[in-house]
PDB file of C-alpha atoms and ligand atoms in Angstrom:
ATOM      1  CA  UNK A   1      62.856  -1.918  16.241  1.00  0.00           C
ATOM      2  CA  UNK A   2      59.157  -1.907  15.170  1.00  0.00           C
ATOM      3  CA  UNK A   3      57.443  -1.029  12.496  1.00  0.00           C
ATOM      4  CA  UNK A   4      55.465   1.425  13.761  1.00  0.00           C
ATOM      5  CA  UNK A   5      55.608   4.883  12.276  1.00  0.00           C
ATOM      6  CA  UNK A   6      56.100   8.117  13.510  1.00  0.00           C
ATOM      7  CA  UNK A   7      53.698  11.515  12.542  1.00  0.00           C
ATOM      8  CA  UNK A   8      55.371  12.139   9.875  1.00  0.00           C
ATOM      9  CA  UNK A   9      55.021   8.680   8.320  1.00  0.00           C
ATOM     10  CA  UNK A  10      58.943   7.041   9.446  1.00  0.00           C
ATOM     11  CA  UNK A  11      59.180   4.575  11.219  1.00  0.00           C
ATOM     12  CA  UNK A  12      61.334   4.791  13.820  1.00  0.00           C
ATOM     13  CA  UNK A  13      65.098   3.898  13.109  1.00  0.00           C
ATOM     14  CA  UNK A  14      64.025   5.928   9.506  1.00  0.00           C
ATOM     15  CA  UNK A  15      66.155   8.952   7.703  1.00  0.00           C
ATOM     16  CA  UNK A  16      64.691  11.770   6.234  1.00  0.00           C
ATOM     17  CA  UNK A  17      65.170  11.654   2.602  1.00  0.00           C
ATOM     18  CA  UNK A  18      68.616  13.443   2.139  1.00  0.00           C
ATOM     19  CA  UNK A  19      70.089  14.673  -1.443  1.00  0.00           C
ATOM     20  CA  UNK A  20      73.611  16.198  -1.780  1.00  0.00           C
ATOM     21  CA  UNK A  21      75.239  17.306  -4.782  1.00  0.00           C
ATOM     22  CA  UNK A  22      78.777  18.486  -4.729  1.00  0.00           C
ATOM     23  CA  UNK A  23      80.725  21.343  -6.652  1.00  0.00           C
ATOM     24  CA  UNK A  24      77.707  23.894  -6.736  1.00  0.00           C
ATOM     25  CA  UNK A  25      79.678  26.906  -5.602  1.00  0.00           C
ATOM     26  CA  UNK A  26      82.265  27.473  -8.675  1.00  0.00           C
ATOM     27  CA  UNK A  27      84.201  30.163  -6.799  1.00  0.00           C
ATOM     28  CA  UNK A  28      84.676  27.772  -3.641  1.00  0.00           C
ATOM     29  CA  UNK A  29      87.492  25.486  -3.510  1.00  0.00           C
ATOM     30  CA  UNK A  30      85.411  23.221  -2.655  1.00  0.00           C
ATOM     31  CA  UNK A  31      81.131  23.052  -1.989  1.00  0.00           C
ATOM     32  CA  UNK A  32      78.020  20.725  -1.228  1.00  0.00           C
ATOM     33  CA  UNK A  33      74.277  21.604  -1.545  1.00  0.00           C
ATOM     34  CA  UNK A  34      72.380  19.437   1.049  1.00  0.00           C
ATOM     35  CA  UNK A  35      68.698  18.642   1.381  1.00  0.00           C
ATOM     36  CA  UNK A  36      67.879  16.944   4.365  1.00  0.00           C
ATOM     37  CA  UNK A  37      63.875  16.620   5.247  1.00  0.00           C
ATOM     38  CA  UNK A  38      63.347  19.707   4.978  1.00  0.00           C
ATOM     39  CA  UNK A  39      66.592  21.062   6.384  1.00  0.00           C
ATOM     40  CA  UNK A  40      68.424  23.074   3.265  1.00  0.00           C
ATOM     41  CA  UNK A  41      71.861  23.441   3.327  1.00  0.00           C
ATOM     42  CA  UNK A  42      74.656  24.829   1.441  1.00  0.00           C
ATOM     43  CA  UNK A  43      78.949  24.381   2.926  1.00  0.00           C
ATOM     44  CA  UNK A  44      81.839  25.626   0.727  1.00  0.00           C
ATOM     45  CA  UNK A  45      85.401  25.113   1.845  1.00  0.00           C
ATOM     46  CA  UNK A  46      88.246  27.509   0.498  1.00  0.00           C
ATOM     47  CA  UNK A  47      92.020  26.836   1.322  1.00  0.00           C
ATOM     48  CA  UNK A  48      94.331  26.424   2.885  1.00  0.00           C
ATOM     49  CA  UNK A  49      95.905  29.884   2.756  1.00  0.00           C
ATOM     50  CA  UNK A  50      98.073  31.483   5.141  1.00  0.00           C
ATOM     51  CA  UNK A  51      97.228  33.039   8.621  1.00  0.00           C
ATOM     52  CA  UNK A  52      96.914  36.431   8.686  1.00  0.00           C
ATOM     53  CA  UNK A  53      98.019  37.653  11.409  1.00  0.00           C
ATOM     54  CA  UNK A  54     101.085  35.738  11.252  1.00  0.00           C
ATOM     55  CA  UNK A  55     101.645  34.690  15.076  1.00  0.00           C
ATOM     56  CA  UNK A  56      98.205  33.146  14.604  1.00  0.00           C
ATOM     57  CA  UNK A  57      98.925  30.595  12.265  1.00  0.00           C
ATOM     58  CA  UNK A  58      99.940  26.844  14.159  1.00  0.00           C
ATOM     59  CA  UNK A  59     103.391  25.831  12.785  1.00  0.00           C
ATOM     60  CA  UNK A  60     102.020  21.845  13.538  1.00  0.00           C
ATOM     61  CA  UNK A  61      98.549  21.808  11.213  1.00  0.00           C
ATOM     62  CA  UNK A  62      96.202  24.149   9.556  1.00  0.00           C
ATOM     63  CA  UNK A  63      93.808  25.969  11.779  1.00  0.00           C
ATOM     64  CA  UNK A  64      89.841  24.801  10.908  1.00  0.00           C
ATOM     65  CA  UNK A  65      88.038  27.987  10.657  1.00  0.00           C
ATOM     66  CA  UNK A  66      84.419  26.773  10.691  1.00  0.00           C
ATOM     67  CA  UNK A  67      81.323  29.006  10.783  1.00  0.00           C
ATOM     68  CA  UNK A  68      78.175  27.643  11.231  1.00  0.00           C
ATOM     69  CA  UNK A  69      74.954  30.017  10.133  1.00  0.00           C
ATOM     70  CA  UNK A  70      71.472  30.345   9.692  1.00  0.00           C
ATOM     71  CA  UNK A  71      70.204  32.574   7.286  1.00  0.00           C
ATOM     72  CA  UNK A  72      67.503  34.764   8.800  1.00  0.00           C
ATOM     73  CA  UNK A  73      64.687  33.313   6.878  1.00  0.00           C
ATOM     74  CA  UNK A  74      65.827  29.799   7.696  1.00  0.00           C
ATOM     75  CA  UNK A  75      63.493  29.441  10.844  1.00  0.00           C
ATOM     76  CA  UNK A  76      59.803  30.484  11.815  1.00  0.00           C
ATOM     77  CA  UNK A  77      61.038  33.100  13.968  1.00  0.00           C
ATOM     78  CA  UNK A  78      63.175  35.545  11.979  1.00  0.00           C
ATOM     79  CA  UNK A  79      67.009  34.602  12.922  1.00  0.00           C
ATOM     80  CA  UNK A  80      69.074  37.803  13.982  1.00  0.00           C
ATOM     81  CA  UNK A  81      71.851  37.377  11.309  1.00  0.00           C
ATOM     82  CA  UNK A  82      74.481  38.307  13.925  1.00  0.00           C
ATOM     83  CA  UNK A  83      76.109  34.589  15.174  1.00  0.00           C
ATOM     84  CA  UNK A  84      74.488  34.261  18.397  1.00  0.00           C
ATOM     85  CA  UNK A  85      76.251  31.892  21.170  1.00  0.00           C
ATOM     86  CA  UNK A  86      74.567  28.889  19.995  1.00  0.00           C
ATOM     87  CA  UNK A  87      75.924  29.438  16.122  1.00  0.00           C
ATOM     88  CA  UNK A  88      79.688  30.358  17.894  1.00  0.00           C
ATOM     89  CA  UNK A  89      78.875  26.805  20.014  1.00  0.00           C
ATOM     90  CA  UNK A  90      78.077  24.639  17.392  1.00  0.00           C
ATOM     91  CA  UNK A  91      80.699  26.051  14.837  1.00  0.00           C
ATOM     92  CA  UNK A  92      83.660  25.617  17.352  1.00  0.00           C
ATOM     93  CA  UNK A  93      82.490  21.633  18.286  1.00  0.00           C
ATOM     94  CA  UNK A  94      81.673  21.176  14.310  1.00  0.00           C
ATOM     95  CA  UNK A  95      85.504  22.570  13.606  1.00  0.00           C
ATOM     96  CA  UNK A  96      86.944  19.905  16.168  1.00  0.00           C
ATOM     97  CA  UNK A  97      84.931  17.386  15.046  1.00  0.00           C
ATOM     98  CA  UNK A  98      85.803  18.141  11.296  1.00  0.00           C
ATOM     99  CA  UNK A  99      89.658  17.672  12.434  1.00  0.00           C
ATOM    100  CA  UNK A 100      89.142  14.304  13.023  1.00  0.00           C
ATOM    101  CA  UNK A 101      88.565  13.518   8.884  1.00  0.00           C
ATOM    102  CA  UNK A 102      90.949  16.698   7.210  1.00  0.00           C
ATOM    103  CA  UNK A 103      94.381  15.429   7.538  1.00  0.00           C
ATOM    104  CA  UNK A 104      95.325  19.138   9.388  1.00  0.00           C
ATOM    105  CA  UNK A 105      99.081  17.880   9.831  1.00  0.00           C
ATOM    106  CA  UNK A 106     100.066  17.858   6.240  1.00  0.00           C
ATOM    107  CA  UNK A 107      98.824  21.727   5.778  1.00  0.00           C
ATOM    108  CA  UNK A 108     100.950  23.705   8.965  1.00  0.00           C
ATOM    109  CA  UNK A 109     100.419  27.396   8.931  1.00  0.00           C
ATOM    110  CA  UNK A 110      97.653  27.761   7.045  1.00  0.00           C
ATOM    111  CA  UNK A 111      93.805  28.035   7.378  1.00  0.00           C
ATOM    112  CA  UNK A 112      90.915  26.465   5.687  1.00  0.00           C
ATOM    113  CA  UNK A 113      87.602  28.340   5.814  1.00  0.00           C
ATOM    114  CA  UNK A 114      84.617  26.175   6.179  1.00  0.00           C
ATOM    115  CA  UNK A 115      81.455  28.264   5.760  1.00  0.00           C
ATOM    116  CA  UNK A 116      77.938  26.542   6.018  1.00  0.00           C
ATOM    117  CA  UNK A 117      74.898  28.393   5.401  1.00  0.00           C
ATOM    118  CA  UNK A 118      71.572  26.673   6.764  1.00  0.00           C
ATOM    119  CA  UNK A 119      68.867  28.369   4.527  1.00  0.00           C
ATOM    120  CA  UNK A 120      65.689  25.978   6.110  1.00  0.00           C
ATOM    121  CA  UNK A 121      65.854  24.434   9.689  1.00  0.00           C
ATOM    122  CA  UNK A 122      63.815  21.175  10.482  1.00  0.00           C
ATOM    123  CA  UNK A 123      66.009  20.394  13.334  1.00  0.00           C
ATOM    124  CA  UNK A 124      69.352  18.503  12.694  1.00  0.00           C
ATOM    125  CA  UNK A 125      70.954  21.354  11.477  1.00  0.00           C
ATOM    126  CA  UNK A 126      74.103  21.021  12.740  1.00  0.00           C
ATOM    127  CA  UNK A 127      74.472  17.168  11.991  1.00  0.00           C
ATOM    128  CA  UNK A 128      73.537  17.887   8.536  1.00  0.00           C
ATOM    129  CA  UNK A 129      76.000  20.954   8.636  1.00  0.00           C
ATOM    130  CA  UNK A 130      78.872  18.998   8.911  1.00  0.00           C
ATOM    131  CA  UNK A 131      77.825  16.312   6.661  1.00  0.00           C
ATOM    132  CA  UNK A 132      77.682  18.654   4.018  1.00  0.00           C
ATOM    133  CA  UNK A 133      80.964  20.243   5.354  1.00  0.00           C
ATOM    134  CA  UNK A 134      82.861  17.278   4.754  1.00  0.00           C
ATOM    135  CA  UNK A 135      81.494  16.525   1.349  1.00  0.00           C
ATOM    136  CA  UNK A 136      82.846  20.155   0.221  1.00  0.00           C
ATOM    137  CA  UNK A 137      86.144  19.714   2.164  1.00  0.00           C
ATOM    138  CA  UNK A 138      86.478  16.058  -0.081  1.00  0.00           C
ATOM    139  CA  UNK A 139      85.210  18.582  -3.190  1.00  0.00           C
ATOM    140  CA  UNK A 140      88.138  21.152  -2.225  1.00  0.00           C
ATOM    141  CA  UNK A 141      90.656  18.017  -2.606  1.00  0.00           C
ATOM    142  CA  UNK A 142      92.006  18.094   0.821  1.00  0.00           C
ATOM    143  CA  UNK A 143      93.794  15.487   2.318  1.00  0.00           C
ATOM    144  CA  UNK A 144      91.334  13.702   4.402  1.00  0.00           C
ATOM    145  CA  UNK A 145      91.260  10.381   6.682  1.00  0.00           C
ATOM    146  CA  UNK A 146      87.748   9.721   5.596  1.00  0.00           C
ATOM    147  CA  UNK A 147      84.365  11.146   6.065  1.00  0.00           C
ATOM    148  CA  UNK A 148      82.447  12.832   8.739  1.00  0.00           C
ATOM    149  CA  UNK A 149      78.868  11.206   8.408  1.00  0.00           C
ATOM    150  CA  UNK A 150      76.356  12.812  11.272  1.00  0.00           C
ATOM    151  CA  UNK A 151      73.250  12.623  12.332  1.00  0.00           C
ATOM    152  CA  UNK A 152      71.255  12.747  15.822  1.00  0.00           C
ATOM    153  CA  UNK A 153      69.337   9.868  17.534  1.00  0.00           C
ATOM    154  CA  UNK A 154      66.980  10.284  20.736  1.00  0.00           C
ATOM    155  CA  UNK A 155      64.096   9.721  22.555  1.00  0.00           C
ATOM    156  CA  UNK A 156      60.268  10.751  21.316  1.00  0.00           C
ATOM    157  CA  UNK A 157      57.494   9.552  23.074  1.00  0.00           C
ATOM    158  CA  UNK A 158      59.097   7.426  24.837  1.00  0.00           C
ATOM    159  CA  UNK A 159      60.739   5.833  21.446  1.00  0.00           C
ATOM    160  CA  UNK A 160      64.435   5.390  20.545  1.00  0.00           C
ATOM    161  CA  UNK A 161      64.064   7.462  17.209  1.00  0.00           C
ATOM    162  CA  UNK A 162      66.895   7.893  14.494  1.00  0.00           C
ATOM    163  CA  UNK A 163      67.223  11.362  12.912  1.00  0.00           C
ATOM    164  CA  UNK A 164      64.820  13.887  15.015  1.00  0.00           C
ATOM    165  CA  UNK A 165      62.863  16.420  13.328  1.00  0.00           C
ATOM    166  CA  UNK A 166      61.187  19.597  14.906  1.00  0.00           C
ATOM    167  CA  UNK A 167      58.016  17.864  15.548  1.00  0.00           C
ATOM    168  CA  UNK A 168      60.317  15.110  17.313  1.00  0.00           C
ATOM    169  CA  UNK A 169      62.737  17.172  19.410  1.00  0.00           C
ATOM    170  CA  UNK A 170      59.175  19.368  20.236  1.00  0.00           C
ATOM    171  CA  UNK A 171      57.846  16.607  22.551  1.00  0.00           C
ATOM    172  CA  UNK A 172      57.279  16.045  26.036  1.00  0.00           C
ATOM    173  CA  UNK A 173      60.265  13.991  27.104  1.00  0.00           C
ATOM    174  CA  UNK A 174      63.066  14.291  24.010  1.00  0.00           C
ATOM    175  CA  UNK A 175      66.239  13.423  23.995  1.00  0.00           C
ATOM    176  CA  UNK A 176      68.268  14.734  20.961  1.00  0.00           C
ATOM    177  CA  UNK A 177      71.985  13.067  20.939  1.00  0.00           C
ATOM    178  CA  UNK A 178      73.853  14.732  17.796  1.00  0.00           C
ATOM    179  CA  UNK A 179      76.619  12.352  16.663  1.00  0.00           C
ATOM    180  CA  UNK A 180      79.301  12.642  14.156  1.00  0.00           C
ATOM    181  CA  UNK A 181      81.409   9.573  13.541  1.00  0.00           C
ATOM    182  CA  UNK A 182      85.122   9.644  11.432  1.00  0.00           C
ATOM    183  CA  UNK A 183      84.018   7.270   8.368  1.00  0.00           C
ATOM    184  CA  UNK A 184      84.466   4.158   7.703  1.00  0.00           C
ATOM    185  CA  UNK A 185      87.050   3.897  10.820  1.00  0.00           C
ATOM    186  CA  UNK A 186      83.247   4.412  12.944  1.00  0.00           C
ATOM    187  CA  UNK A 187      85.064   6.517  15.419  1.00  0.00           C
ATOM    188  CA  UNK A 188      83.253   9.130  16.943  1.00  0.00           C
ATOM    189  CA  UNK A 189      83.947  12.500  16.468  1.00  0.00           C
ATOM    190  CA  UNK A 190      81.432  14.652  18.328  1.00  0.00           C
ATOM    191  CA  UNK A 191      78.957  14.176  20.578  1.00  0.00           C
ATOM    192  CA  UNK A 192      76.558  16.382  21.722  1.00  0.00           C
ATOM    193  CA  UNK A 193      73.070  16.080  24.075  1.00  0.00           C
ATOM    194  CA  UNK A 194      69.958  17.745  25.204  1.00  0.00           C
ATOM    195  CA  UNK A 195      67.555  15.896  27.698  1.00  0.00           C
ATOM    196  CA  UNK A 196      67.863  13.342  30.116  1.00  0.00           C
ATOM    197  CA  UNK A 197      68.581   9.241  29.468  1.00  0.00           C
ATOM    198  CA  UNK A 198      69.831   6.870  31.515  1.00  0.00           C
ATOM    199  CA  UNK A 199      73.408   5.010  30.794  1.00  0.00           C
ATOM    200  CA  UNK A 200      71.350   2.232  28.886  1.00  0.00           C
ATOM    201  CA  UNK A 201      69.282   4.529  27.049  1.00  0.00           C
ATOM    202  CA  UNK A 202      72.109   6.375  25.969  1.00  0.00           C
ATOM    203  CA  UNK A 203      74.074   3.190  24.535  1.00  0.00           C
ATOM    204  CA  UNK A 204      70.816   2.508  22.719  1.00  0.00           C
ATOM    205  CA  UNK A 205      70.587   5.792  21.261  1.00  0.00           C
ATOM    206  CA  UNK A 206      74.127   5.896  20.456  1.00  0.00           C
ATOM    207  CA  UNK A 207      74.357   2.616  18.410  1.00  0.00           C
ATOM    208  CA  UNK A 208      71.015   3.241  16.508  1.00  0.00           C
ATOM    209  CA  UNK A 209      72.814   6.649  15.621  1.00  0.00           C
ATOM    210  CA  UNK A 210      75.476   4.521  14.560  1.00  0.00           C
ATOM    211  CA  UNK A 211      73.374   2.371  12.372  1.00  0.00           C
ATOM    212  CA  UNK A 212      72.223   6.043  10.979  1.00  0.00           C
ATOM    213  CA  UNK A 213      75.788   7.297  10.086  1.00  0.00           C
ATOM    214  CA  UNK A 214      76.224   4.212   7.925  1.00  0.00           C
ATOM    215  CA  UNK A 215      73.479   5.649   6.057  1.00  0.00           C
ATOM    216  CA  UNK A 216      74.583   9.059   6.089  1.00  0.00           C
ATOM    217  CA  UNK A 217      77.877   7.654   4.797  1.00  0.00           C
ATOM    218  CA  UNK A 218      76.458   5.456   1.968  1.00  0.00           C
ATOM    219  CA  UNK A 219      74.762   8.451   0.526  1.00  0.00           C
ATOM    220  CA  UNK A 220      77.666  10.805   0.735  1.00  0.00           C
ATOM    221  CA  UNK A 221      80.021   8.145  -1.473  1.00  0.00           C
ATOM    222  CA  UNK A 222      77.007   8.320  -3.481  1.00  0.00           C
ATOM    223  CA  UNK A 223      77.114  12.264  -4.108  1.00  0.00           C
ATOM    224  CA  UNK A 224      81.018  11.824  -4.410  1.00  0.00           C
ATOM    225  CA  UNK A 225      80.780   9.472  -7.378  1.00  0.00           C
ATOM    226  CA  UNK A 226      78.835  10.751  -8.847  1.00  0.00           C
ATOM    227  CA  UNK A 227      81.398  14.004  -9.323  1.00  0.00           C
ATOM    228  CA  UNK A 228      84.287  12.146  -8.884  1.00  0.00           C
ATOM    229  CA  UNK A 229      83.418   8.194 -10.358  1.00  0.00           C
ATOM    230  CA  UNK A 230      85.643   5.837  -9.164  1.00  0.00           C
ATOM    231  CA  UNK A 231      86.035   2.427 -10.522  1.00  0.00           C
ATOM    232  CA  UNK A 232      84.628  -0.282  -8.239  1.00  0.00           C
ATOM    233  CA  UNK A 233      82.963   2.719  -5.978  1.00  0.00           C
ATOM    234  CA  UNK A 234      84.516   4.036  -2.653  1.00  0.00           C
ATOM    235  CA  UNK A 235      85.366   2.099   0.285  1.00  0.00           C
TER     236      UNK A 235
HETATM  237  O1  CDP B   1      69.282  22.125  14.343  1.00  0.00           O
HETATM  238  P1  CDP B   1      69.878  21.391  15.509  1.00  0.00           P
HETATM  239  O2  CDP B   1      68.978  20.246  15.952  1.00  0.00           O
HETATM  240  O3  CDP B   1      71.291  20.970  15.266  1.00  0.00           O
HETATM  241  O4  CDP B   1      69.984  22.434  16.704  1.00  0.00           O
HETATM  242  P2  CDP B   1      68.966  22.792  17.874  1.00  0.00           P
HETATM  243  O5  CDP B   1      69.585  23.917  18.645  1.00  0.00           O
HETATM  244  O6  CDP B   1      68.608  21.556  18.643  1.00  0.00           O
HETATM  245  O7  CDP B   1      67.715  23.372  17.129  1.00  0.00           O
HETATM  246  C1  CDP B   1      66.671  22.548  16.704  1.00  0.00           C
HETATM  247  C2  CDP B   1      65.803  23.306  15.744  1.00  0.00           C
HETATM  248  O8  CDP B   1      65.197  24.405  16.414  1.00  0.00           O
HETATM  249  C3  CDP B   1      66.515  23.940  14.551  1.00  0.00           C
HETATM  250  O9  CDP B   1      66.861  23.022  13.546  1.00  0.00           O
HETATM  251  C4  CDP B   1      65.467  24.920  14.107  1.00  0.00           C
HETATM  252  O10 CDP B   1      64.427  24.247  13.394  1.00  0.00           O
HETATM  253  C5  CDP B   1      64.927  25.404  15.458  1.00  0.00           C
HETATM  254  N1  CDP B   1      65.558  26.685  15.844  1.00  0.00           N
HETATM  255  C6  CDP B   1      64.802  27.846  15.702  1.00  0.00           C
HETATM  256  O11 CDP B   1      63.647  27.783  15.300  1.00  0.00           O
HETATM  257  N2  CDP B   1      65.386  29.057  15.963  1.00  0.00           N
HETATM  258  C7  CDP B   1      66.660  29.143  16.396  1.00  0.00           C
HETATM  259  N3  CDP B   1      67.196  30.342  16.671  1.00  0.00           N
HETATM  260  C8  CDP B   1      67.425  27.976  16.549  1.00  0.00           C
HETATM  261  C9  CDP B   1      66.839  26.756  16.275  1.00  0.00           C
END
């Protein structure tokens, strides 16, 4: 990729600056404070507990209960603070895609309540959601496979860009692919897309979002040890 840079001074396969710190909730099992560009966001994670109603609960793995929300001050346009389809959308795929890291099987019956609050939106939100979701669900000490590391890659004029922000997914011909990958195992976990690319374009944009997660995931062992330090770091 070249150097060149983008309006708001990255060049193109360039993060935002992200910043998570873990445990900031002390009546959540487990929580992450996320600052991502300028997306804010805070997840906590509290279980597992039992199903209520009973004939609910799934006798095979613990049910993700994940709620995705922005605060209504969190975008330019006040947010109605009742979950619209797109918060109901993204919170169902984000649950699934969460799955892939908790290890669900060892917890049957129960529920684990993953809330993230998005208090500023700079596009990304939901990549940066589960990020932070998975750093609170490793805070809560639950089981996991690994981490989910997200972020989106796409198309801005008429550059493969890593990590979109508003300005980004605002032009002409955007693509916007959010990706979560299951980390370090690299497998994906969700995949989501708005805009048009062809099948090359899309393998592009999917292995420079690749490249991203690797960053996503080197700064989430980061936050981790620094709770948790671990002699010779985290795999
Ligand atoms: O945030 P993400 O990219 O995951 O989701 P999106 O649906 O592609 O939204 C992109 C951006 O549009 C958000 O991050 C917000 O900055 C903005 N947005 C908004 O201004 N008002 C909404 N009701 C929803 C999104």
């Amino acid at each position: 990729m070249s150097n060149a840079k983008r309006p708001d001074g990255r060049s193109y396969d360039e993060l935002r600056p992200i910043k998570a710190e873990l445990g900031i909730a002390k009546n959540a099992d487990g929580s992450c404070y996320l600052e991502w560009g300028k997306n804010i966001v805070v997840a906590t994670v509290n279980g597992p507990r039992p199903v209520l109603p009973k004939h609910l609960a799934d006798p095979s793995k613990a049910i993700i209960n994940y709620k995705y929300r922005m605060a209504t001050f969190s975008v330019s346009e006040r947010k109605s603070p009742v979950p619209g389809k797109r918060d109901k959308e993204i919170s169902l795929v984000s649950g699934h895609a969460l799955e892939a890291a908790v290890m669900v099987e060892q917890f049957p019956n129960t529920m684990i309540d993953v809330n993230v609050l998005i208090l500023s939106a700079d596009a990304g939100t939901r990549v940066a959601a589960l990020t932070a979701a998975s750093l609170a669900a490793a805070d809560a000490g639950l089981a996991m496979r690994g981490l989910i590391s997200a972020v989106a890659a796409g198309r801005a004029n008429k550059q493969i860009v890593l990590d979109l922000n508003k300005e980004d997914e605002d032009t002409e011909d955007a693509v916007d692919m959010a990706c979560a990958f299951l980390m370090p195992q690299k497998e994906l976990a969700l995949l989501q897309m708005d805009g048009f690319a062809d099948k090359k374009e899309c393998s592009k944009i999917l292995e420079t979002a690749l490249k991203g997660a690797e960053k996503v995931y080197e700064i989430q062992k980061k936050a981790l040890v620094s709770k948790y330090p671990v002699e010779g770091g985290i795999q």
